[in-house]
PDB file of C-alpha atoms in Angstrom:
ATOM      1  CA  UNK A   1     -26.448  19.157 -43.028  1.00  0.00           C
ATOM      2  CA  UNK A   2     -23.985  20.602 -40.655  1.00  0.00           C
ATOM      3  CA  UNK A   3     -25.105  23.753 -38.761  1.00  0.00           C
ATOM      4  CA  UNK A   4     -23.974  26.932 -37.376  1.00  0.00           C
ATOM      5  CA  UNK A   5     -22.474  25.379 -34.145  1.00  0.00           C
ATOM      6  CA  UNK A   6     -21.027  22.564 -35.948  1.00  0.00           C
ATOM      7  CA  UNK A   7     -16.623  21.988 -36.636  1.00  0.00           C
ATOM      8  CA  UNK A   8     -16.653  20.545 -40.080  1.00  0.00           C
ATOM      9  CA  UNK A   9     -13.721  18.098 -40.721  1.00  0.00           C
ATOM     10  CA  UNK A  10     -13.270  16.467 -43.712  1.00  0.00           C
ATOM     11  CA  UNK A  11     -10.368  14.635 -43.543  1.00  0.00           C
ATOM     12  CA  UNK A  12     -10.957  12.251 -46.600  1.00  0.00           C
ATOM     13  CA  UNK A  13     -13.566  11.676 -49.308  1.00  0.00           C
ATOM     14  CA  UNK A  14     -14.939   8.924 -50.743  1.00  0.00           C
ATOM     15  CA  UNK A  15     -15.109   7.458 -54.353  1.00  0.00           C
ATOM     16  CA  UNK A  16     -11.969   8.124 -56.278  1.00  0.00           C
ATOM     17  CA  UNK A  17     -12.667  11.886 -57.334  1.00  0.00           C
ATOM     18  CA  UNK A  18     -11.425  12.793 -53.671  1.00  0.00           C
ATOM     19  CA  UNK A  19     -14.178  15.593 -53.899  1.00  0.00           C
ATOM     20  CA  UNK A  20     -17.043  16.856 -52.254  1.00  0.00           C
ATOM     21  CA  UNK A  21     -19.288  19.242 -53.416  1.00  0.00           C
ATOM     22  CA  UNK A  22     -20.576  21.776 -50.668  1.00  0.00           C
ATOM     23  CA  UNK A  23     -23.157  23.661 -53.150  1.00  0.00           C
ATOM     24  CA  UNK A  24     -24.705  26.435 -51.051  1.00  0.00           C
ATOM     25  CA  UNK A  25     -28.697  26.054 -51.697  1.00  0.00           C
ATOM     26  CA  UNK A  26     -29.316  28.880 -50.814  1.00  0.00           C
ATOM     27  CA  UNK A  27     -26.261  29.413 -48.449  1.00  0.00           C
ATOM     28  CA  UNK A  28     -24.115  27.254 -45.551  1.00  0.00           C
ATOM     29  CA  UNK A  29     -23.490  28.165 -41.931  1.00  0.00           C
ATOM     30  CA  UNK A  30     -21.093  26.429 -39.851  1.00  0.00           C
ATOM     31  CA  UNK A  31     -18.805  27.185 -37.321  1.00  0.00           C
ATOM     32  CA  UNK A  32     -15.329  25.904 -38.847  1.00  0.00           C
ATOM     33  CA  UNK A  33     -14.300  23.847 -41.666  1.00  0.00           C
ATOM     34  CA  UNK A  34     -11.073  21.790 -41.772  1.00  0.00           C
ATOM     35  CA  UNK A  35     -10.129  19.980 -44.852  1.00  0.00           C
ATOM     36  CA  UNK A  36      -7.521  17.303 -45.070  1.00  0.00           C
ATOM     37  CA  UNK A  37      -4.455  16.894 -47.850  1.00  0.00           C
ATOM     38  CA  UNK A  38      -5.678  15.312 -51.168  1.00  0.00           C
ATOM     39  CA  UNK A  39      -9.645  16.550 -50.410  1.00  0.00           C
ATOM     40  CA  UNK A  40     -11.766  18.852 -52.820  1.00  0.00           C
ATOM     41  CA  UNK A  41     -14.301  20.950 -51.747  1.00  0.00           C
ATOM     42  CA  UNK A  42     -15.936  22.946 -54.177  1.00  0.00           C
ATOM     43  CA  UNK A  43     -18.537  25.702 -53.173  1.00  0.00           C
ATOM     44  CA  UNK A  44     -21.150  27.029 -55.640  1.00  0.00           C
ATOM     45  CA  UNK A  45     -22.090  30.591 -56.151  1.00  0.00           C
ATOM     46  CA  UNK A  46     -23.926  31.380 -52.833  1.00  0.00           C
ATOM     47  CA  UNK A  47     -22.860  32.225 -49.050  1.00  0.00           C
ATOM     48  CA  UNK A  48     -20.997  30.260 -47.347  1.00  0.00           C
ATOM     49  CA  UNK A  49     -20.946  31.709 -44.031  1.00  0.00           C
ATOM     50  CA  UNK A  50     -18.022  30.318 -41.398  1.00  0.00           C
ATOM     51  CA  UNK A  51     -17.832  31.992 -38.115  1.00  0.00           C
ATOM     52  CA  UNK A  52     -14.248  31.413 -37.304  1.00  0.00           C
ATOM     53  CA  UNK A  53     -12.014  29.649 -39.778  1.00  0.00           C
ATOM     54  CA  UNK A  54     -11.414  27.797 -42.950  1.00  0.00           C
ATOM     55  CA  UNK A  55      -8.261  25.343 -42.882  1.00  0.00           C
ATOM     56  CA  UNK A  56      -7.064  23.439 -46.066  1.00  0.00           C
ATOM     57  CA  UNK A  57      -4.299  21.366 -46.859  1.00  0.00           C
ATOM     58  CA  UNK A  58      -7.015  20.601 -50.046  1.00  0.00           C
ATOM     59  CA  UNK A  59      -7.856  21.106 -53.129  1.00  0.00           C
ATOM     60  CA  UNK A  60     -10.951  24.521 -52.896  1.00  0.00           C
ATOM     61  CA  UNK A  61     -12.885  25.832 -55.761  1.00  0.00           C
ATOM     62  CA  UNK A  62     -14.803  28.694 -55.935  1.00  0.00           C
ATOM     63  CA  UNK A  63     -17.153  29.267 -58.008  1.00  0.00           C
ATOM     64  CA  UNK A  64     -18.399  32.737 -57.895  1.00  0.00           C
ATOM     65  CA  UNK A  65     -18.934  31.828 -54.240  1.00  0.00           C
ATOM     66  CA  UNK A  66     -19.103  34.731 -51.326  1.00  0.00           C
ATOM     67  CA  UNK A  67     -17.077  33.019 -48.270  1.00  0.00           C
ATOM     68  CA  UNK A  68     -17.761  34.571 -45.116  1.00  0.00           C
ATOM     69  CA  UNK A  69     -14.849  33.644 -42.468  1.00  0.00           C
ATOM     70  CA  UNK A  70     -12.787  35.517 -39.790  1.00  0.00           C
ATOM     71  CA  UNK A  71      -9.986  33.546 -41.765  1.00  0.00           C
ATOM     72  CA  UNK A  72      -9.082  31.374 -44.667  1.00  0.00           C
ATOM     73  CA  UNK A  73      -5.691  29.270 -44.005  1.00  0.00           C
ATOM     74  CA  UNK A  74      -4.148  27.337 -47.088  1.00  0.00           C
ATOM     75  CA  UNK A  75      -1.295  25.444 -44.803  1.00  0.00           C
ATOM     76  CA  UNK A  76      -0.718  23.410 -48.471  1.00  0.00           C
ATOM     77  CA  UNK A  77      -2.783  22.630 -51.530  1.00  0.00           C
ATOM     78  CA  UNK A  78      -4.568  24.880 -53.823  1.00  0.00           C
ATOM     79  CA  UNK A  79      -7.716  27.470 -54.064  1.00  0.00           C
ATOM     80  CA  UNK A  80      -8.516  28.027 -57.351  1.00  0.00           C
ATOM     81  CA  UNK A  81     -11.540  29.988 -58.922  1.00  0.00           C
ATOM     82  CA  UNK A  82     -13.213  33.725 -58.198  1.00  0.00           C
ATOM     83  CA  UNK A  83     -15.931  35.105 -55.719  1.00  0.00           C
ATOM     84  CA  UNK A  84     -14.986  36.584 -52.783  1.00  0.00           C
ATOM     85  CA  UNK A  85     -13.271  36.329 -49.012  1.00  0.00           C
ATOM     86  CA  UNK A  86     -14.655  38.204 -46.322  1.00  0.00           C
ATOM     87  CA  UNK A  87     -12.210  38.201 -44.258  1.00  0.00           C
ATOM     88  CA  UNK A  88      -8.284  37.384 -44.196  1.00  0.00           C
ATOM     89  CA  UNK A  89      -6.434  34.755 -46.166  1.00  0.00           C
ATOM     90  CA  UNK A  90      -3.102  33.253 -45.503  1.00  0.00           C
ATOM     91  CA  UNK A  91      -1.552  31.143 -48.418  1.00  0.00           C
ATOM     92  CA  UNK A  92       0.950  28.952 -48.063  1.00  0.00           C
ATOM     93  CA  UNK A  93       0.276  26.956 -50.707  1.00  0.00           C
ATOM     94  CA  UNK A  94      -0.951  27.654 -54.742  1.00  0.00           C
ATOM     95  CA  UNK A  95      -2.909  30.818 -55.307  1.00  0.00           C
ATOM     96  CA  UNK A  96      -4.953  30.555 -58.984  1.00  0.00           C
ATOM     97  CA  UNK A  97      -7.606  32.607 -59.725  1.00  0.00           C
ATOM     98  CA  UNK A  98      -9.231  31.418 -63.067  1.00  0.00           C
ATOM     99  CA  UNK A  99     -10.799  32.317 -66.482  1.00  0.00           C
ATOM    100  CA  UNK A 100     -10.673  35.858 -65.650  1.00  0.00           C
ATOM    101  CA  UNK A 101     -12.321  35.848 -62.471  1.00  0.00           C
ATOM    102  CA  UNK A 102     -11.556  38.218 -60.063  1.00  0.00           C
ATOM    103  CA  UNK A 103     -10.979  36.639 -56.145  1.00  0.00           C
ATOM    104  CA  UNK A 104     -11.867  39.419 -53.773  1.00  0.00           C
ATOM    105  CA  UNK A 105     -10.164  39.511 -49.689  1.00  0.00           C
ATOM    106  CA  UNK A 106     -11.576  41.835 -47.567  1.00  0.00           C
ATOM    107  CA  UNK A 107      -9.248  41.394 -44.999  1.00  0.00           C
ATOM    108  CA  UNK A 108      -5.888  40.997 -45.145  1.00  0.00           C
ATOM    109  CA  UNK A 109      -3.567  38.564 -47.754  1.00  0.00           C
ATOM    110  CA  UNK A 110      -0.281  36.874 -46.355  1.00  0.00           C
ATOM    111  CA  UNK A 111       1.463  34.960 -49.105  1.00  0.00           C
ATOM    112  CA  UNK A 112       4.251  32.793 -46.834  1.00  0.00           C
ATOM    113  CA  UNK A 113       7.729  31.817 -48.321  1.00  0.00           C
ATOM    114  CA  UNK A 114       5.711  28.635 -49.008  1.00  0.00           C
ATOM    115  CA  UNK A 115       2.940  30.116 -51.044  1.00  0.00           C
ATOM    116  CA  UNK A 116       2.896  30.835 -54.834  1.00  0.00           C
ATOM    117  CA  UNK A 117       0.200  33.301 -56.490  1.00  0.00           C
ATOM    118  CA  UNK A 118      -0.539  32.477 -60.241  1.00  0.00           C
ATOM    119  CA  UNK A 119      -2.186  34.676 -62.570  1.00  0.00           C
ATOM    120  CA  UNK A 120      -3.351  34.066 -66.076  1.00  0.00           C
ATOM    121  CA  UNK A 121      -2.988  37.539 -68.379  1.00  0.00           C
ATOM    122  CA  UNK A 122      -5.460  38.486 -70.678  1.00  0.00           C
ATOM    123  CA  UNK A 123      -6.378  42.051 -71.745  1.00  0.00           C
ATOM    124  CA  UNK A 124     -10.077  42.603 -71.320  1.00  0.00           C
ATOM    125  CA  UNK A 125     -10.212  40.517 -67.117  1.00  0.00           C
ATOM    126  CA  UNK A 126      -9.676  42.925 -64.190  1.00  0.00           C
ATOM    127  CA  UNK A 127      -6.640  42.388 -61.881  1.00  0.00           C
ATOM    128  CA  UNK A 128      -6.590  38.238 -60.443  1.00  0.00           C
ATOM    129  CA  UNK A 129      -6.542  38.952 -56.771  1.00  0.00           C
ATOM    130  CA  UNK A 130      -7.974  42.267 -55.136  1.00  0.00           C
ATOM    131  CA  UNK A 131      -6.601  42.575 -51.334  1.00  0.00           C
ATOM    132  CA  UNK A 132      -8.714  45.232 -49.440  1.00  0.00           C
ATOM    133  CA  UNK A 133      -6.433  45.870 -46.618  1.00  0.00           C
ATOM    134  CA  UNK A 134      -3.159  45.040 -46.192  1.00  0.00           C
ATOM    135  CA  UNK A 135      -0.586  41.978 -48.574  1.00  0.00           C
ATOM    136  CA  UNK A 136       2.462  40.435 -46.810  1.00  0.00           C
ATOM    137  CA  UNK A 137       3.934  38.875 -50.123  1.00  0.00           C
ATOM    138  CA  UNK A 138       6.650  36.471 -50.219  1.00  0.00           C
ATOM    139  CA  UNK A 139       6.722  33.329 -52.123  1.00  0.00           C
ATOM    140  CA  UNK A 140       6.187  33.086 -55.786  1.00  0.00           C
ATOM    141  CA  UNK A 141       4.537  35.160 -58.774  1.00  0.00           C
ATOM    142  CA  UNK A 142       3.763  33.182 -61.578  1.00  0.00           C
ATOM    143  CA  UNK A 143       2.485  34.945 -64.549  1.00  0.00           C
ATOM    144  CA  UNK A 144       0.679  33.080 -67.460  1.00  0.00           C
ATOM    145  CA  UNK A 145      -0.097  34.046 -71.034  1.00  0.00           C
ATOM    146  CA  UNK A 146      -1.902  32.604 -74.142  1.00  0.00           C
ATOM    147  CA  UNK A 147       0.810  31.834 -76.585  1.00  0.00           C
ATOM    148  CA  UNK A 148      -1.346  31.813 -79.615  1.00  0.00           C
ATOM    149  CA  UNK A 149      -2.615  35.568 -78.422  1.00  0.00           C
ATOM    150  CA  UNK A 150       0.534  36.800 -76.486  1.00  0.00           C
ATOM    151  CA  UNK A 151       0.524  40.209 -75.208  1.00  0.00           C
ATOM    152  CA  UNK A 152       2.078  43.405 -77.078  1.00  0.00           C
ATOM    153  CA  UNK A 153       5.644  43.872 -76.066  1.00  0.00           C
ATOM    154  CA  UNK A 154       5.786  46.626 -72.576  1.00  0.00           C
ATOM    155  CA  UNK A 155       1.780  46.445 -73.017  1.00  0.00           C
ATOM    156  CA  UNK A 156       0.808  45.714 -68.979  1.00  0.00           C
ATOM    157  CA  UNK A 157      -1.088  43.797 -66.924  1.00  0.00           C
ATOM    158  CA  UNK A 158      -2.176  44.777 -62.775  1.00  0.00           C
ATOM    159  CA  UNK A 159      -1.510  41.009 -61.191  1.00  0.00           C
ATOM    160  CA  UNK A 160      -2.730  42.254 -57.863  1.00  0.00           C
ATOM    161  CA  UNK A 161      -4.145  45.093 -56.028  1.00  0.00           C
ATOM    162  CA  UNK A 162      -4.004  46.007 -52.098  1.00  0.00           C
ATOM    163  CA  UNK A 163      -4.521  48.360 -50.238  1.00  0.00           C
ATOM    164  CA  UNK A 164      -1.430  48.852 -48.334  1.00  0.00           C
ATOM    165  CA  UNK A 165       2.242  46.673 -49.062  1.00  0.00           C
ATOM    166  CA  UNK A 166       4.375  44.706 -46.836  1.00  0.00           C
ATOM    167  CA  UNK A 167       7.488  42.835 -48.112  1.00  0.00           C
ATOM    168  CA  UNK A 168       7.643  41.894 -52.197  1.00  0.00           C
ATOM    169  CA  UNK A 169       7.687  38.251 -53.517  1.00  0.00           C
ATOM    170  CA  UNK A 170      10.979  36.747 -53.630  1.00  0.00           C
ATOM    171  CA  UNK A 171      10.716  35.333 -57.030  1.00  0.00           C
ATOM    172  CA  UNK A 172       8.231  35.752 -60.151  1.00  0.00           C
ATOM    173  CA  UNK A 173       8.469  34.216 -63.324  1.00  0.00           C
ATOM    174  CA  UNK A 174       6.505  35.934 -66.365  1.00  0.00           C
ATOM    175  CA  UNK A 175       5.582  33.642 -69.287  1.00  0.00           C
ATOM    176  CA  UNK A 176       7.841  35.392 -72.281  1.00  0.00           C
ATOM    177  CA  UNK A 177       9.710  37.208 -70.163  1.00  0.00           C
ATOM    178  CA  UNK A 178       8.617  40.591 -68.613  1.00  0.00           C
ATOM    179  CA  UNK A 179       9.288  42.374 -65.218  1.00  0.00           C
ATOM    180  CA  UNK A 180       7.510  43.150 -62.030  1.00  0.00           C
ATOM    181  CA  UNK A 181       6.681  46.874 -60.487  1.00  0.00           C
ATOM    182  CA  UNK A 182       5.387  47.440 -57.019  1.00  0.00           C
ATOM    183  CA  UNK A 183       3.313  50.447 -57.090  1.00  0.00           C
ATOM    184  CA  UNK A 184       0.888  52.806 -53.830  1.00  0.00           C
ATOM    185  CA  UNK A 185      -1.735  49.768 -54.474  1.00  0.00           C
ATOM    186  CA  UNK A 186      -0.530  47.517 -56.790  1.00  0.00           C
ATOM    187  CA  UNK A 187       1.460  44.845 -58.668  1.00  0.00           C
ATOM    188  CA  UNK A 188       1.754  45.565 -62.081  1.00  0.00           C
ATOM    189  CA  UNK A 189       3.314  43.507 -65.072  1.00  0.00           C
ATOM    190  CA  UNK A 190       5.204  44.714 -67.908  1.00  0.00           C
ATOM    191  CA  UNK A 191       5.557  42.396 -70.668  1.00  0.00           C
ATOM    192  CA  UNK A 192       8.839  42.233 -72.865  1.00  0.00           C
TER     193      UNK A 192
END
């Protein structure tokens, strides 16, 4: 097992999943992790602790998991799942928080031109993504509903939160139809 000095590259995987599982029993320290295009890495519920950065042209899951880096780059691919980033994340890439889970920054959130955030509606989950500090958004929104339970016409939905806004993302599509508000703290969706 890699330790807290130690540059993690993985560049491929082997077998024909493309995956590797980095389930933190009880937690992982190392110093960076780069991961290569076409490469999962999923990380279980504990700390994964990363003293300077996380770079991913993968395929991350997170599953509940507390990531600990200075920063998390997407330069492509995807990060799906919940848990939380302590620290900044830059996406350039595909955004999805899932089944309701919440994913946390701490630091800041830049969404490039590149980068598209997807969110899944449902009434009872909290906002998707939770930005601490500061969200440059560009890119895509994509909002999702279930089209057996759709939601009540101008009922809403808070995509995102922040704590402070720069720039607004150049194009959003809501499942239905709807329309996007930028609010103090917020991103809020208004169903039609």
């Amino acid at each position: 097992m890699p330790g807290t000095t130690n540059d993690v590259c993985i560049l491929t995987a082997n077998g024909t999943s493309g995956s590797v599982d980095a389930i933190a029993t009880p937690s992982v320290a190392v110093h960076s992790i780069q991961v290569g295009q076409g490469v999962g890495l999923a990380f279980g519920s504990e700390t994964v602790s990363i003293a300077t950065s996380l770079t991913s042209r993968g395929y991350l899951t997170l599953f509940g998991t507390t990531l600990n880096a200075t920063s998390v780059d997407m330069q492509s691919g995807t990060l799906v799942g919940g848990g939380t980033i302590e620290g900044s994340l830059t996406n350039n890439g595909y955004l999805l928080p899932t089944n309701g889970e919440t994913l946390t920054v701490t630091g800041d959130y830049t969404q490039t031109s590149g980068g598209e955030l997807s969110v899944n509606f449902a009434t009872t989950y909290p906002p998707a993504l939770v930005v601490k500090s500061n969200a440059t958004l560009s890119g895509t929104l994509s909002v999702g509903v279930n089209l057996k339970r759709p939601p009540a016409k101008g009922s809403t939905f808070t995509a995102m939160t922040f704590g402070s806004l720069n720039g607004e993302f150049t194009s959003f599509t809501v499942e239905g139809g709807g329309t996007v508000k930028y609010t103090n703290d917020s991103v809020v969706v208004t169903f039609q």
